[in-house]
Amino acid sequence: MMELKTDTSVDAMYEAGQVVASALTAVRKAADVGVSLVELDEVAREVLRAAGATSPFLGYRPTFAPTPFPAVICASVNDAIVHGIPDGYRLRDGDLVSIDCGAQLGGWAGDSAISFTVGTPRPADVRLIETAERALAAGIGAAVVGNRMGDIAHAIGTVCRTAGYGIMEDYGGHGIGRRMHEDPPVPNEGRPGRGIPLRRGMVLAIEPMLIGGGTDTYRTAPDGWTLRTTDGTRAAHVEHTVAITETTPRILTSRH
């Protein structure tokens, strides 16, 4: 069941969202050639600890997962699209990195993701990330009262497909509130004017997941968590938690 949030609740979610934003900013700053993914996870853990927040990722075990998730960030490198487990891998020059992070604070959740390159960027990676960010902005722009869920999906999908990229099948965004994953699902491709009406008080995690090679398929790595492109091309994942208001969308995980 979808819960419409009050203005007070949205303000509280903004506080959780800002913890996520701070964690992602700190991780991005720490990411450099030679730094391990588990070290980046520790950076995020320290931000959460300092804020008095907990992680909705740590210990999370959905039905598909063989084990509980062991970290507070998902760290997905190069052909990993989402759900990468931070390990001892040390970042290399030219890596494309996607970091997803959540926070639980005062009973409310925030969720956001960024993609960036380490060291010398490949032009193709820069274009992929920029397109993902444009798709996210288009989706957020469509998150207004009077539109429907299909308008968000169509806005995201149009940017991705026009650029020639694939859209990860079966995955998309989600409602968010007291829990990280709530109703309704937020597709990354769809038909305008279709789907549930968007209402004030809805809070959505909008998250395009782009595949550089143009395919939509993925494979699950042996760890049971990491989802990788089937063609070996690189991927980008960006996300914001967004509240629908009477006027413009409010980004609760904005980074300043």
GROMACS .gro file of C-alpha atoms in nm:
model
  256
    1MET     CA    1   0.000   0.000   0.000
    2MET     CA    2   0.129   0.346  -0.092
    3GLU     CA    3   0.160   0.599   0.191
    4LEU     CA    4   0.123   0.967   0.112
    5LYS     CA    5   0.363   1.167   0.327
    6THR     CA    6   0.277   1.487   0.511
    7ASP     CA    7   0.494   1.796   0.476
    8THR     CA    8   0.642   1.719   0.819
    9SER     CA    9   0.727   1.367   0.711
   10VAL     CA   10   0.888   1.494   0.390
   11ASP     CA   11   1.101   1.733   0.597
   12ALA     CA   12   1.213   1.437   0.809
   13MET     CA   13   1.293   1.240   0.495
   14TYR     CA   14   1.502   1.533   0.375
   15GLU     CA   15   1.718   1.494   0.686
   16ALA     CA   16   1.774   1.127   0.604
   17GLY     CA   17   1.837   1.219   0.243
   18GLN     CA   18   2.103   1.468   0.339
   19VAL     CA   19   2.291   1.200   0.531
   20VAL     CA   20   2.294   0.994   0.211
   21ALA     CA   21   2.411   1.296   0.013
   22SER     CA   22   2.694   1.356   0.259
   23ALA     CA   23   2.800   0.991   0.243
   24LEU     CA   24   2.807   0.992  -0.137
   25THR     CA   25   3.003   1.318  -0.143
   26ALA     CA   26   3.257   1.173   0.100
   27VAL     CA   27   3.290   0.850  -0.098
   28ARG     CA   28   3.333   1.039  -0.425
   29LYS     CA   29   3.608   1.251  -0.268
   30ALA     CA   30   3.787   0.944  -0.131
   31ALA     CA   31   3.768   0.744  -0.455
   32ASP     CA   32   4.106   0.743  -0.628
   33VAL     CA   33   4.340   0.505  -0.804
   34GLY     CA   34   4.457   0.245  -0.553
   35VAL     CA   35   4.170   0.289  -0.305
   36SER     CA   36   3.977  -0.030  -0.233
   37LEU     CA   37   3.600  -0.063  -0.248
   38VAL     CA   38   3.588  -0.179   0.113
   39GLU     CA   39   3.770   0.141   0.211
   40LEU     CA   40   3.499   0.341   0.036
   41ASP     CA   41   3.238   0.145   0.232
   42GLU     CA   42   3.413   0.243   0.555
   43VAL     CA   43   3.402   0.610   0.452
   44ALA     CA   44   3.025   0.585   0.412
   45ARG     CA   45   2.989   0.396   0.741
   46GLU     CA   46   3.166   0.676   0.925
   47VAL     CA   47   2.931   0.939   0.777
   48LEU     CA   48   2.629   0.735   0.887
   49ARG     CA   49   2.775   0.684   1.235
   50ALA     CA   50   2.850   1.052   1.279
   51ALA     CA   51   2.492   1.141   1.182
   52GLY     CA   52   2.336   0.883   1.413
   53ALA     CA   53   2.190   0.705   1.111
   54THR     CA   54   2.175   0.337   1.023
   55SER     CA   55   2.201   0.163   0.688
   56PRO     CA   56   1.898   0.003   0.519
   57PHE     CA   57   2.146  -0.182   0.295
   58LEU     CA   58   2.342  -0.358   0.570
   59GLY     CA   59   2.185  -0.698   0.639
   60TYR     CA   60   1.917  -0.648   0.372
   61ARG     CA   61   1.810  -0.980   0.219
   62PRO     CA   62   1.540  -0.980  -0.049
   63THR     CA   63   1.404  -1.307  -0.179
   64PHE     CA   64   1.656  -1.336  -0.463
   65ALA     CA   65   1.961  -1.293  -0.241
   66PRO     CA   66   2.157  -1.597  -0.115
   67THR     CA   67   2.303  -1.397   0.176
   68PRO     CA   68   2.229  -1.070   0.359
   69PHE     CA   69   2.402  -0.769   0.201
   70PRO     CA   70   2.726  -0.711   0.395
   71ALA     CA   71   2.790  -0.340   0.338
   72VAL     CA   72   2.636   0.009   0.359
   73ILE     CA   73   2.706   0.093  -0.006
   74CYS     CA   74   2.670  -0.091  -0.333
   75ALA     CA   75   2.993  -0.041  -0.529
   76SER     CA   76   2.956  -0.141  -0.894
   77VAL     CA   77   3.259  -0.106  -1.122
   78ASN     CA   78   3.270  -0.099  -1.503
   79ASP     CA   79   3.039  -0.377  -1.633
   80ALA     CA   80   2.863  -0.410  -1.296
   81ILE     CA   81   2.532  -0.227  -1.318
   82VAL     CA   82   2.403  -0.241  -0.960
   83HIS     CA   83   2.434  -0.427  -0.628
   84GLY     CA   84   2.812  -0.467  -0.633
   85ILE     CA   85   2.951  -0.584  -0.298
   86PRO     CA   86   3.248  -0.376  -0.176
   87ASP     CA   87   3.557  -0.594  -0.155
   88GLY     CA   88   3.934  -0.564  -0.177
   89TYR     CA   89   3.932  -0.454  -0.541
   90ARG     CA   90   4.150  -0.143  -0.577
   91LEU     CA   91   4.035   0.122  -0.820
   92ARG     CA   92   4.230   0.157  -1.141
   93ASP     CA   93   4.286   0.446  -1.376
   94GLY     CA   94   3.982   0.482  -1.601
   95ASP     CA   95   3.737   0.279  -1.392
   96LEU     CA   96   3.370   0.372  -1.409
   97VAL     CA   97   3.223   0.348  -1.059
   98SER     CA   98   2.860   0.353  -0.945
   99ILE     CA   99   2.792   0.398  -0.573
  100ASP     CA  100   2.446   0.345  -0.425
  101CYS     CA  101   2.383   0.439  -0.062
  102GLY     CA  102   2.093   0.461   0.181
  103ALA     CA  103   2.031   0.593   0.530
  104GLN     CA  104   1.767   0.541   0.794
  105LEU     CA  105   1.723   0.836   1.031
  106GLY     CA  106   1.437   0.915   1.267
  107GLY     CA  107   1.230   0.634   1.122
  108TRP     CA  108   1.262   0.751   0.761
  109ALA     CA  109   1.477   0.633   0.470
  110GLY     CA  110   1.679   0.805   0.199
  111ASP     CA  111   1.832   0.644  -0.110
  112SER     CA  112   2.059   0.784  -0.381
  113ALA     CA  113   2.328   0.680  -0.629
  114ILE     CA  114   2.606   0.841  -0.831
  115SER     CA  115   2.832   0.731  -1.114
  116PHE     CA  116   3.178   0.874  -1.184
  117THR     CA  117   3.513   0.788  -1.337
  118VAL     CA  118   3.844   0.748  -1.156
  119GLY     CA  119   4.164   0.893  -1.296
  120THR     CA  120   4.165   0.951  -1.672
  121PRO     CA  121   3.807   0.933  -1.801
  122ARG     CA  122   3.711   0.756  -2.122
  123PRO     CA  123   3.500   0.984  -2.345
  124ALA     CA  124   3.245   0.704  -2.388
  125ASP     CA  125   3.207   0.675  -2.009
  126VAL     CA  126   3.164   1.050  -1.971
  127ARG     CA  127   2.885   1.044  -2.228
  128LEU     CA  128   2.719   0.745  -2.061
  129ILE     CA  129   2.721   0.911  -1.719
  130GLU     CA  130   2.603   1.245  -1.856
  131THR     CA  131   2.315   1.070  -2.031
  132ALA     CA  132   2.219   0.887  -1.711
  133GLU     CA  133   2.213   1.219  -1.527
  134ARG     CA  134   2.001   1.377  -1.801
  135ALA     CA  135   1.761   1.084  -1.785
  136LEU     CA  136   1.735   1.125  -1.408
  137ALA     CA  137   1.669   1.498  -1.446
  138ALA     CA  138   1.401   1.427  -1.707
  139GLY     CA  139   1.233   1.175  -1.479
  140ILE     CA  140   1.239   1.417  -1.188
  141GLY     CA  141   1.098   1.692  -1.408
  142ALA     CA  142   0.799   1.472  -1.490
  143ALA     CA  143   0.729   1.397  -1.121
  144VAL     CA  144   0.450   1.653  -1.083
  145VAL     CA  145   0.086   1.646  -0.981
  146GLY     CA  146  -0.130   1.592  -1.289
  147ASN     CA  147   0.111   1.350  -1.453
  148ARG     CA  148   0.110   0.973  -1.428
  149MET     CA  149   0.383   0.722  -1.355
  150GLY     CA  150   0.416   0.651  -1.725
  151ASP     CA  151   0.521   1.012  -1.779
  152ILE     CA  152   0.823   0.963  -1.552
  153ALA     CA  153   0.907   0.634  -1.722
  154HIS     CA  154   0.866   0.782  -2.070
  155ALA     CA  155   1.087   1.081  -1.986
  156ILE     CA  156   1.367   0.856  -1.862
  157GLY     CA  157   1.336   0.604  -2.142
  158THR     CA  158   1.332   0.865  -2.417
  159VAL     CA  159   1.665   1.011  -2.306
  160CYS     CA  160   1.825   0.667  -2.277
  161ARG     CA  161   1.698   0.524  -2.605
  162THR     CA  162   1.772   0.839  -2.805
  163ALA     CA  163   2.133   0.811  -2.696
  164GLY     CA  164   2.144   0.445  -2.801
  165TYR     CA  165   2.179   0.293  -2.455
  166GLY     CA  166   2.014  -0.010  -2.303
  167ILE     CA  167   1.783   0.007  -2.002
  168MET     CA  168   1.823  -0.268  -1.745
  169GLU     CA  169   1.518  -0.491  -1.780
  170ASP     CA  170   1.304  -0.581  -1.478
  171TYR     CA  171   1.459  -0.312  -1.259
  172GLY     CA  172   1.363   0.047  -1.183
  173GLY     CA  173   1.291   0.286  -0.902
  174HIS     CA  174   1.049   0.253  -0.615
  175GLY     CA  175   0.847   0.429  -0.353
  176ILE     CA  176   1.034   0.509  -0.033
  177GLY     CA  177   0.938   0.622   0.315
  178ARG     CA  178   0.958   0.439   0.644
  179ARG     CA  179   1.123   0.157   0.450
  180MET     CA  180   1.370   0.177   0.166
  181HIS     CA  181   1.147  -0.011  -0.077
  182GLU     CA  182   0.778   0.073  -0.082
  183ASP     CA  183   0.503   0.093  -0.341
  184PRO     CA  184   0.476   0.206  -0.614
  185PRO     CA  185   0.735   0.072  -0.861
  186VAL     CA  186   0.889   0.341  -1.084
  187PRO     CA  187   0.974   0.202  -1.431
  188ASN     CA  188   1.255   0.343  -1.643
  189GLU     CA  189   1.058   0.306  -1.964
  190GLY     CA  190   0.689   0.337  -2.038
  191ARG     CA  191   0.406   0.511  -2.217
  192PRO     CA  192   0.309   0.869  -2.129
  193GLY     CA  193  -0.032   0.920  -1.975
  194ARG     CA  194  -0.043   0.566  -1.838
  195GLY     CA  195  -0.004   0.428  -1.488
  196ILE     CA  196  -0.113   0.562  -1.151
  197PRO     CA  197  -0.173   0.935  -1.107
  198LEU     CA  198   0.104   1.126  -0.931
  199ARG     CA  199  -0.018   1.283  -0.608
  200ARG     CA  200   0.118   1.528  -0.358
  201GLY     CA  201   0.292   1.341  -0.078
  202MET     CA  202   0.426   1.060  -0.293
  203VAL     CA  203   0.799   1.008  -0.242
  204LEU     CA  204   0.985   0.817  -0.510
  205ALA     CA  205   1.336   0.687  -0.560
  206ILE     CA  206   1.393   0.754  -0.930
  207GLU     CA  207   1.693   0.563  -1.068
  208PRO     CA  208   1.793   0.517  -1.431
  209MET     CA  209   2.028   0.222  -1.496
  210LEU     CA  210   2.194   0.249  -1.837
  211ILE     CA  211   2.387  -0.016  -2.029
  212GLY     CA  212   2.648   0.123  -2.266
  213GLY     CA  213   2.621  -0.148  -2.531
  214GLY     CA  214   2.252  -0.089  -2.597
  215THR     CA  215   2.126  -0.425  -2.471
  216ASP     CA  216   1.879  -0.453  -2.183
  217THR     CA  217   1.992  -0.786  -2.039
  218TYR     CA  218   2.210  -0.863  -1.739
  219ARG     CA  219   2.359  -1.160  -1.559
  220THR     CA  220   2.398  -1.235  -1.192
  221ALA     CA  221   2.755  -1.274  -1.068
  222PRO     CA  222   2.857  -1.576  -0.855
  223ASP     CA  223   2.817  -1.369  -0.536
  224GLY     CA  224   2.441  -1.375  -0.598
  225TRP     CA  225   2.417  -0.997  -0.571
  226THR     CA  226   2.616  -0.815  -0.838
  227LEU     CA  227   2.429  -0.767  -1.166
  228ARG     CA  228   2.655  -0.730  -1.470
  229THR     CA  229   2.598  -0.646  -1.835
  230THR     CA  230   2.575  -0.956  -2.054
  231ASP     CA  231   2.779  -0.796  -2.333
  232GLY     CA  232   3.060  -0.679  -2.106
  233THR     CA  233   3.001  -0.310  -2.178
  234ARG     CA  234   3.001  -0.051  -1.903
  235ALA     CA  235   2.700   0.073  -1.711
  236ALA     CA  236   2.591   0.379  -1.515
  237HIS     CA  237   2.340   0.416  -1.231
  238VAL     CA  238   2.216   0.741  -1.080
  239GLU     CA  239   1.934   0.800  -0.832
  240HIS     CA  240   1.760   1.061  -0.619
  241THR     CA  241   1.484   1.043  -0.360
  242VAL     CA  242   1.215   1.288  -0.477
  243ALA     CA  243   0.898   1.419  -0.313
  244ILE     CA  244   0.600   1.526  -0.523
  245THR     CA  245   0.464   1.859  -0.402
  246GLU     CA  246   0.194   2.098  -0.515
  247THR     CA  247   0.456   2.279  -0.724
  248THR     CA  248   0.798   2.153  -0.831
  249PRO     CA  249   0.953   1.819  -0.731
  250ARG     CA  250   1.165   1.835  -0.415
  251ILE     CA  251   1.493   1.643  -0.433
  252LEU     CA  252   1.553   1.510  -0.082
  253THR     CA  253   1.901   1.370  -0.156
  254SER     CA  254   2.038   1.680  -0.330
  255ARG     CA  255   2.415   1.726  -0.294
  256HIS     CA  256   2.539   2.078  -0.231
   0.00000   0.00000   0.00000
